[in-house]
Coordinates of C-alpha atoms in Angstrom, one line a residue:
X1 CA -0.9 -100.9 -102.9
X2 CA 1.0 -101.0 -99.6
X3 CA 0.0 -97.4 -98.8
X4 CA -3.6 -98.1 -99.7
X5 CA -3.7 -101.1 -97.3
X6 CA -2.1 -99.0 -94.6
X7 CA -4.6 -96.2 -95.1
X8 CA -7.5 -98.7 -94.9
X9 CA -6.1 -100.3 -91.8
X10 CA -5.8 -96.9 -90.1
X11 CA -9.3 -95.9 -91.3
X12 CA -10.8 -99.1 -90.0
X13 CA -9.1 -98.7 -86.7
X14 CA -10.8 -95.3 -86.2
X15 CA -14.3 -96.6 -87.0
X16 CA -15.1 -97.9 -83.5
X17 CA -14.2 -94.5 -82.0
X18 CA -16.3 -92.6 -84.6
X19 CA -19.2 -94.9 -83.9
X20 CA -18.7 -94.3 -80.2
X21 CA -18.6 -90.5 -80.5
X22 CA -21.7 -90.6 -82.7
X23 CA -23.6 -92.9 -80.3
X24 CA -22.6 -90.8 -77.3
X25 CA -23.8 -87.5 -78.9
X26 CA -27.0 -89.1 -80.1
X27 CA -27.6 -90.6 -76.6
X28 CA -27.1 -87.2 -74.9
X29 CA -29.5 -85.5 -77.3
X30 CA -32.1 -88.3 -77.1
X31 CA -32.0 -88.4 -73.3
X32 CA -32.4 -84.6 -73.0
X33 CA -35.3 -84.7 -75.5
X34 CA -36.9 -87.6 -73.7
X35 CA -36.7 -86.1 -70.2
X36 CA -38.0 -82.8 -71.4
X37 CA -41.0 -84.3 -73.1
X38 CA -41.8 -87.4 -71.1
X39 CA -41.0 -86.3 -67.6
X40 CA -42.0 -82.7 -67.7
X41 CA -44.4 -83.3 -64.7
X42 CA -41.6 -84.1 -62.3
X43 CA -40.8 -81.4 -59.8
X44 CA -37.2 -80.1 -60.1
X45 CA -37.0 -81.3 -63.7
X46 CA -34.3 -78.9 -64.8
X47 CA -31.9 -79.9 -62.0
X48 CA -32.4 -83.6 -62.6
X49 CA -31.9 -83.2 -66.4
X50 CA -28.6 -81.4 -65.7
X51 CA -27.4 -84.1 -63.4
X52 CA -28.4 -86.9 -65.8
X53 CA -26.6 -85.2 -68.7
X54 CA -23.5 -84.5 -66.6
X55 CA -23.2 -88.2 -65.6
X56 CA -24.0 -89.3 -69.2
X57 CA -21.3 -87.1 -70.6
X58 CA -18.7 -88.5 -68.2
X59 CA -19.7 -92.1 -69.1
X60 CA -19.5 -91.1 -72.8
X61 CA -16.0 -89.7 -72.4
X62 CA -14.9 -93.0 -70.8
X63 CA -16.5 -95.0 -73.7
X64 CA -14.7 -92.8 -76.3
X65 CA -11.3 -93.3 -74.5
X66 CA -11.8 -97.1 -74.4
X67 CA -12.5 -97.2 -78.2
X68 CA -9.4 -95.2 -79.2
X69 CA -7.2 -97.0 -81.7
X70 CA -4.2 -97.2 -79.3
X71 CA -2.6 -99.8 -77.1
X72 CA -4.0 -100.9 -73.8
X73 CA -1.1 -99.3 -72.1
X74 CA -1.9 -95.9 -73.7
X75 CA -5.6 -96.3 -72.8
X76 CA -4.6 -97.0 -69.2
X77 CA -2.4 -93.9 -69.2
X78 CA -5.3 -91.8 -70.6
X79 CA -7.7 -93.0 -67.9
X80 CA -5.1 -92.3 -65.2
X81 CA -4.6 -88.8 -66.7
X82 CA -8.4 -88.3 -66.6
X83 CA -8.5 -89.3 -63.0
X84 CA -5.7 -86.9 -62.2
X85 CA -7.5 -84.1 -64.0
X86 CA -10.7 -84.8 -62.1
X87 CA -8.9 -84.9 -58.8
X88 CA -7.2 -81.6 -59.7
X89 CA -10.5 -80.0 -60.7
X90 CA -12.1 -81.1 -57.5
X91 CA -9.1 -79.8 -55.4
X92 CA -8.8 -76.5 -57.3
X93 CA -12.5 -75.7 -57.8
X94 CA -13.9 -77.0 -54.5
X95 CA -15.0 -73.4 -53.6
X96 CA -16.5 -72.5 -56.9
X97 CA -17.8 -74.8 -59.6
X98 CA -17.6 -78.2 -57.9
X99 CA -18.4 -76.6 -54.6
X100 CA -21.6 -75.2 -56.0
X101 CA -22.6 -78.6 -57.4
X102 CA -22.0 -80.2 -54.0
X103 CA -24.0 -77.4 -52.4
X104 CA -26.8 -78.0 -54.8
X105 CA -26.9 -81.7 -53.7
X106 CA -27.0 -80.6 -50.1
X107 CA -29.9 -78.1 -50.7
X108 CA -31.8 -80.8 -52.5
X109 CA -31.3 -83.3 -49.7
X110 CA -32.3 -80.8 -47.0
X111 CA -35.5 -79.6 -48.9
X112 CA -36.0 -76.6 -46.7
X113 CA -37.6 -74.5 -49.4
X114 CA -39.2 -74.8 -52.9
X115 CA -40.2 -72.6 -55.8
X116 CA -42.5 -69.8 -54.6
X117 CA -41.2 -69.7 -51.0
X118 CA -40.0 -66.4 -49.4
X119 CA -36.4 -66.7 -48.3
X120 CA -33.8 -64.3 -46.9
X121 CA -30.0 -64.8 -47.2
X122 CA -27.9 -62.1 -45.7
X123 CA -29.1 -58.9 -47.4
X124 CA -31.0 -60.7 -50.1
X125 CA -34.8 -61.2 -49.8
X126 CA -37.3 -62.5 -52.3
X127 CA -39.3 -65.5 -53.6
X128 CA -37.7 -68.5 -55.2
X129 CA -38.3 -68.7 -58.9
X130 CA -35.8 -71.4 -60.1
X131 CA -33.4 -74.0 -58.5
X132 CA -30.5 -75.0 -60.7
X133 CA -27.4 -77.2 -60.4
X134 CA -25.1 -74.3 -59.6
X135 CA -27.4 -71.5 -58.5
X136 CA -30.7 -70.3 -57.0
X137 CA -32.8 -67.6 -58.6
X138 CA -35.0 -65.3 -56.5
X139 CA -37.4 -62.5 -57.4
X140 CA -36.8 -59.5 -55.2
X141 CA -39.2 -56.8 -53.9
X142 CA -38.2 -54.6 -56.9
X143 CA -39.4 -57.4 -59.3
X144 CA -35.8 -58.0 -60.4
X145 CA -34.3 -61.4 -60.6
X146 CA -31.2 -62.2 -58.5
X147 CA -29.0 -65.2 -58.9
X148 CA -27.4 -66.6 -55.8
X149 CA -24.7 -69.3 -55.9
X150 CA -25.5 -72.4 -54.0
X151 CA -22.4 -72.0 -51.9
X152 CA -23.9 -68.8 -50.5
X153 CA -26.9 -70.7 -49.2
X154 CA -25.0 -73.5 -47.5
X155 CA -22.5 -71.2 -45.8
X156 CA -25.0 -68.7 -44.5
X157 CA -28.2 -68.9 -42.5
X158 CA -31.3 -69.1 -44.8
X159 CA -34.5 -67.7 -43.4
X160 CA -37.5 -69.4 -44.9
X161 CA -41.0 -68.0 -44.3
X162 CA -43.3 -70.8 -43.4
X163 CA -46.2 -71.5 -45.7
X164 CA -48.5 -71.9 -42.6
X165 CA -48.0 -68.2 -41.7
X166 CA -45.5 -65.6 -40.4
X167 CA -45.5 -62.7 -38.0
X168 CA -45.9 -59.2 -39.6
X169 CA -44.4 -56.5 -37.4
X170 CA -44.1 -52.8 -37.2
X171 CA -42.4 -50.5 -34.7
X172 CA -43.3 -47.0 -33.4
X173 CA -41.8 -44.7 -30.7
X174 CA -44.2 -42.8 -28.4
X175 CA -43.8 -40.5 -25.4
X176 CA -43.8 -41.5 -21.7
X177 CA -46.8 -39.2 -21.1
X178 CA -49.2 -41.6 -23.0
X179 CA -50.6 -44.5 -21.0
X180 CA -49.4 -47.9 -22.1
X181 CA -52.8 -49.4 -22.0
X182 CA -54.2 -46.8 -24.4
X183 CA -51.3 -47.4 -26.8
X184 CA -51.8 -51.1 -26.7
X185 CA -55.5 -50.9 -27.4
X186 CA -54.9 -48.6 -30.4
X187 CA -52.2 -50.9 -31.8
X188 CA -54.2 -54.1 -31.3
X189 CA -57.1 -52.4 -33.1
X190 CA -54.8 -51.6 -36.0
X191 CA -53.7 -55.2 -36.3
X192 CA -57.3 -56.4 -36.3
X193 CA -58.2 -53.9 -38.9
X194 CA -55.4 -55.3 -41.0
X195 CA -56.9 -58.8 -40.6
X196 CA -54.0 -60.2 -38.7
X197 CA -54.6 -63.1 -36.2
X198 CA -53.6 -63.1 -32.5
X199 CA -52.0 -59.6 -32.4
X200 CA -49.8 -58.6 -29.4
X201 CA -47.6 -55.7 -28.4
X202 CA -44.0 -55.8 -27.2
X203 CA -42.0 -53.0 -25.5
X204 CA -38.6 -53.0 -27.2
X205 CA -36.8 -50.1 -25.6
X206 CA -37.2 -47.5 -22.8
X207 CA -35.3 -44.6 -24.3
X208 CA -34.4 -41.3 -22.9
X209 CA -37.4 -39.5 -24.5
X210 CA -39.7 -42.2 -25.8
X211 CA -40.8 -45.9 -25.5
X212 CA -40.4 -48.1 -28.6
X213 CA -43.4 -50.5 -29.2
X214 CA -43.5 -53.4 -31.6
X215 CA -46.9 -54.6 -32.9
X216 CA -47.0 -58.2 -34.1
X217 CA -49.7 -60.2 -35.8
X218 CA -50.0 -63.6 -37.6
X219 CA -50.4 -63.5 -41.3
X220 CA -51.6 -66.9 -42.7
X221 CA -51.7 -65.9 -46.4
X222 CA -47.9 -65.2 -46.9
X223 CA -48.4 -64.3 -50.6
X224 CA -49.6 -60.9 -49.4
X225 CA -46.7 -60.3 -47.1
X226 CA -45.4 -57.1 -48.8
X227 CA -48.8 -55.4 -49.0
X228 CA -49.7 -56.4 -45.4
X229 CA -46.5 -54.9 -44.0
X230 CA -47.4 -51.6 -45.6
X231 CA -51.1 -51.8 -44.7
X232 CA -50.2 -52.5 -41.0
X233 CA -48.2 -49.3 -40.7
X234 CA -51.0 -47.4 -42.4
X235 CA -53.6 -48.8 -39.9
X236 CA -51.3 -48.0 -37.0
X237 CA -51.1 -44.4 -38.1
X238 CA -54.9 -44.2 -38.5
X239 CA -55.7 -46.0 -35.2
X240 CA -53.2 -43.9 -33.1
X241 CA -54.5 -40.6 -34.6
X242 CA -58.1 -41.7 -34.0
X243 CA -57.2 -42.4 -30.3
X244 CA -55.8 -38.9 -30.0
X245 CA -52.1 -40.1 -29.7
X246 CA -49.4 -37.9 -31.3
X247 CA -46.7 -39.8 -33.2
X248 CA -43.9 -37.2 -32.6
X249 CA -40.9 -37.0 -30.3
X250 CA -40.6 -34.6 -27.4
X251 CA -37.8 -32.8 -29.2
X252 CA -40.1 -32.0 -32.1
X253 CA -42.8 -31.0 -29.7
X254 CA -40.5 -28.5 -27.9
X255 CA -39.3 -26.9 -31.1
X256 CA -42.4 -26.3 -33.1
X257 CA -43.7 -22.7 -33.1
X258 CA -47.3 -23.5 -32.3
X259 CA -49.4 -23.8 -29.2
X260 CA -48.4 -26.9 -27.2
X261 CA -52.1 -27.6 -26.6
X262 CA -52.7 -28.1 -30.4
X263 CA -52.2 -31.9 -31.3
X264 CA -50.3 -32.9 -34.4
X265 CA -53.1 -35.0 -35.8
X266 CA -54.3 -34.7 -39.4
X267 CA -57.9 -33.8 -40.0
X268 CA -60.0 -36.9 -40.5
X269 CA -61.0 -37.5 -44.1
X270 CA -64.5 -38.4 -45.2
X271 CA -65.3 -42.1 -45.6
X272 CA -64.3 -42.4 -49.2
X273 CA -62.9 -45.7 -50.5
X274 CA -59.2 -45.5 -50.4
X275 CA -57.4 -45.1 -53.7
X276 CA -54.9 -47.8 -52.6
X277 CA -57.7 -50.4 -52.3
X278 CA -58.5 -49.9 -56.0
X279 CA -54.9 -50.5 -57.1
X280 CA -53.8 -53.9 -58.2
X281 CA -52.3 -56.3 -55.7
X282 CA -48.6 -55.4 -55.1
X283 CA -47.5 -59.1 -54.9
X284 CA -49.0 -59.9 -58.3
X285 CA -46.7 -57.3 -59.9
X286 CA -43.6 -57.7 -57.8
X287 CA -43.5 -61.5 -57.7
X288 CA -45.0 -62.4 -61.0
X289 CA -42.3 -64.9 -62.0
X290 CA -42.2 -66.5 -58.6
X291 CA -46.0 -67.0 -58.7
X292 CA -45.6 -68.7 -62.1
X293 CA -42.8 -70.8 -60.9
X294 CA -44.9 -71.9 -57.9
X295 CA -47.9 -72.6 -60.1
X296 CA -45.8 -74.5 -62.6
X297 CA -44.3 -76.7 -59.8
X298 CA -47.7 -77.4 -58.4
X299 CA -49.0 -78.4 -61.8
X300 CA -46.1 -80.7 -62.3
X301 CA -46.6 -82.3 -58.9
X302 CA -50.3 -82.7 -59.7
X303 CA -49.5 -84.3 -63.1
X304 CA -47.1 -86.7 -61.5
X305 CA -49.7 -87.8 -59.0
X306 CA -52.2 -88.3 -61.8
X307 CA -49.8 -90.4 -63.7
X308 CA -49.2 -92.6 -60.7
X309 CA -52.9 -93.0 -60.0
X310 CA -53.5 -93.8 -63.7
X311 CA -50.9 -96.6 -63.5
X312 CA -52.6 -98.0 -60.4
X313 CA -55.9 -98.1 -62.2
X314 CA -54.3 -99.7 -65.3
X315 CA -52.9 -102.5 -63.1
X316 CA -56.5 -103.4 -62.2
X317 CA -57.0 -104.5 -65.8
X318 CA -54.7 -107.4 -65.1
X319 CA -57.2 -108.8 -62.6
X320 CA -60.1 -110.9 -63.6
X321 CA -63.0 -108.5 -64.1
X322 CA -66.3 -108.7 -65.9
X323 CA -67.1 -106.6 -68.9
X324 CA -68.9 -103.8 -66.9
X325 CA -66.0 -103.4 -64.5
X326 CA -63.5 -103.3 -67.4
X327 CA -65.5 -100.5 -69.0
X328 CA -65.5 -98.5 -65.8
X329 CA -61.8 -98.9 -65.4
X330 CA -61.2 -97.9 -69.0
X331 CA -63.4 -94.8 -68.6
X332 CA -61.4 -93.7 -65.5
X333 CA -58.1 -94.2 -67.5
X334 CA -59.5 -92.0 -70.3
X335 CA -60.4 -89.2 -67.9
X336 CA -56.9 -89.3 -66.3
X337 CA -55.4 -89.2 -69.8
X338 CA -57.4 -86.1 -70.7
X339 CA -56.4 -84.5 -67.4
X340 CA -52.8 -85.2 -68.0
X341 CA -52.9 -83.9 -71.6
X342 CA -54.6 -80.6 -70.3
X343 CA -51.9 -80.2 -67.7
X344 CA -49.3 -80.8 -70.4
X345 CA -50.7 -78.0 -72.5
X346 CA -50.8 -75.6 -69.5
X347 CA -47.2 -76.5 -68.6
X348 CA -46.0 -75.9 -72.2
X349 CA -47.7 -72.5 -72.1
X350 CA -46.1 -71.5 -68.8
X351 CA -42.7 -72.6 -70.2
X352 CA -43.1 -70.6 -73.4
X353 CA -44.0 -67.5 -71.4
X354 CA -41.0 -68.0 -69.2
X355 CA -38.7 -68.1 -72.3
X356 CA -40.2 -64.9 -73.8

C-alpha cells in the first residue's frame, strides 16, 4: 500500500507538467493553423507566422519548466541555466543563426524592397520571390532560385531597381574617323525605336584606337528589363548599320584581306516580321515564380484593404439608420464578403501551385 501511494503521489505530481506540455503543443498547432487560414491576406505572412511561433515556443518552454514537479530552488536553477544557454547561443551564433534573425528584423524595418522587385547583391541579380526569417530567395536570369542569407544583405550594398523606372544602358566602341554627331543621332534613334524615354549618349573613354559610347534610356516598365536590354543592343546594331557606320576596330580593318573601301555592313533584309517578336516574353519565362510572388502579395494587400473597409462599413450598423440605409449597408457588406472569398480562392490556388 505504501508503494501504491508513493506511485500515485509521483503520478499526480507530473500531471500539471503533462497538461502544460499538451496545452503548449496544442496552442502552437492552433495558432499556426489560425494564422494560415484567418490572416492569409496579410503581406509577409510567412515571416510573421515564424516569429509568432518562435515567441510562443519560448513562452511554452518557460511554462513547462515552471510546472515541473521539483522544488522552487531547482526551478530557479533551470531558469538560470536556460538564460545562460540563450546568452551562449546569442554569443556563439551571432554571425549565423541569431545573426540572420536580427538581419531579418533589420530588413523588415528598412522595407527597401518587396516581393517581385529586382535586386542586385554582389554578383547575385534577380527578382525577389520570398522573404523568410533567415533568408531571402530570388529568381535569377537563368530562372533558377537562389537563397541568400539575411546577413549577406545587411553587410553588403543592395541595389534595388525602382518600380518607377530605371536606366537601360549599352556600350559600343567606334573609330575616331566617324563624326560624334552622326553617332549620337544613330544611337538616339535606336533608343527611341526601343521605346525608351529621354535617351542620351555619354562618352566613357577616349582610347588609343576608338571612342567608347554609352547609350542610356529610361525604362518605366521594369518587368521587361531583360528583354529591353537585349532589344536595345539589337536596335543599336541596326541603326548604326543603317547610318553607314562600321562597328569594327581599326586593328580589324587593317588586317582583313578585302578592299578598304568595302564597308563591313550586312545586307539589309526585307521587311519581314522578326522571329523574335513572335517568341514569348522572356520575363514571363525567366521570372515566373517572382511574378507569382508579386501577384500573390498584391492580392493579399488588396484582401487586407477590403477587410478593413468592410469593418468600417459594419461599424455603420451601430449608428441609428432607417431600414433603407440598413439594407444598403448590408448589401455593401455582402459584396465585400464575396470579393474577399474570391481572393481567398485565388490565393489558395497560387499557394498550391507554389508547393507543386
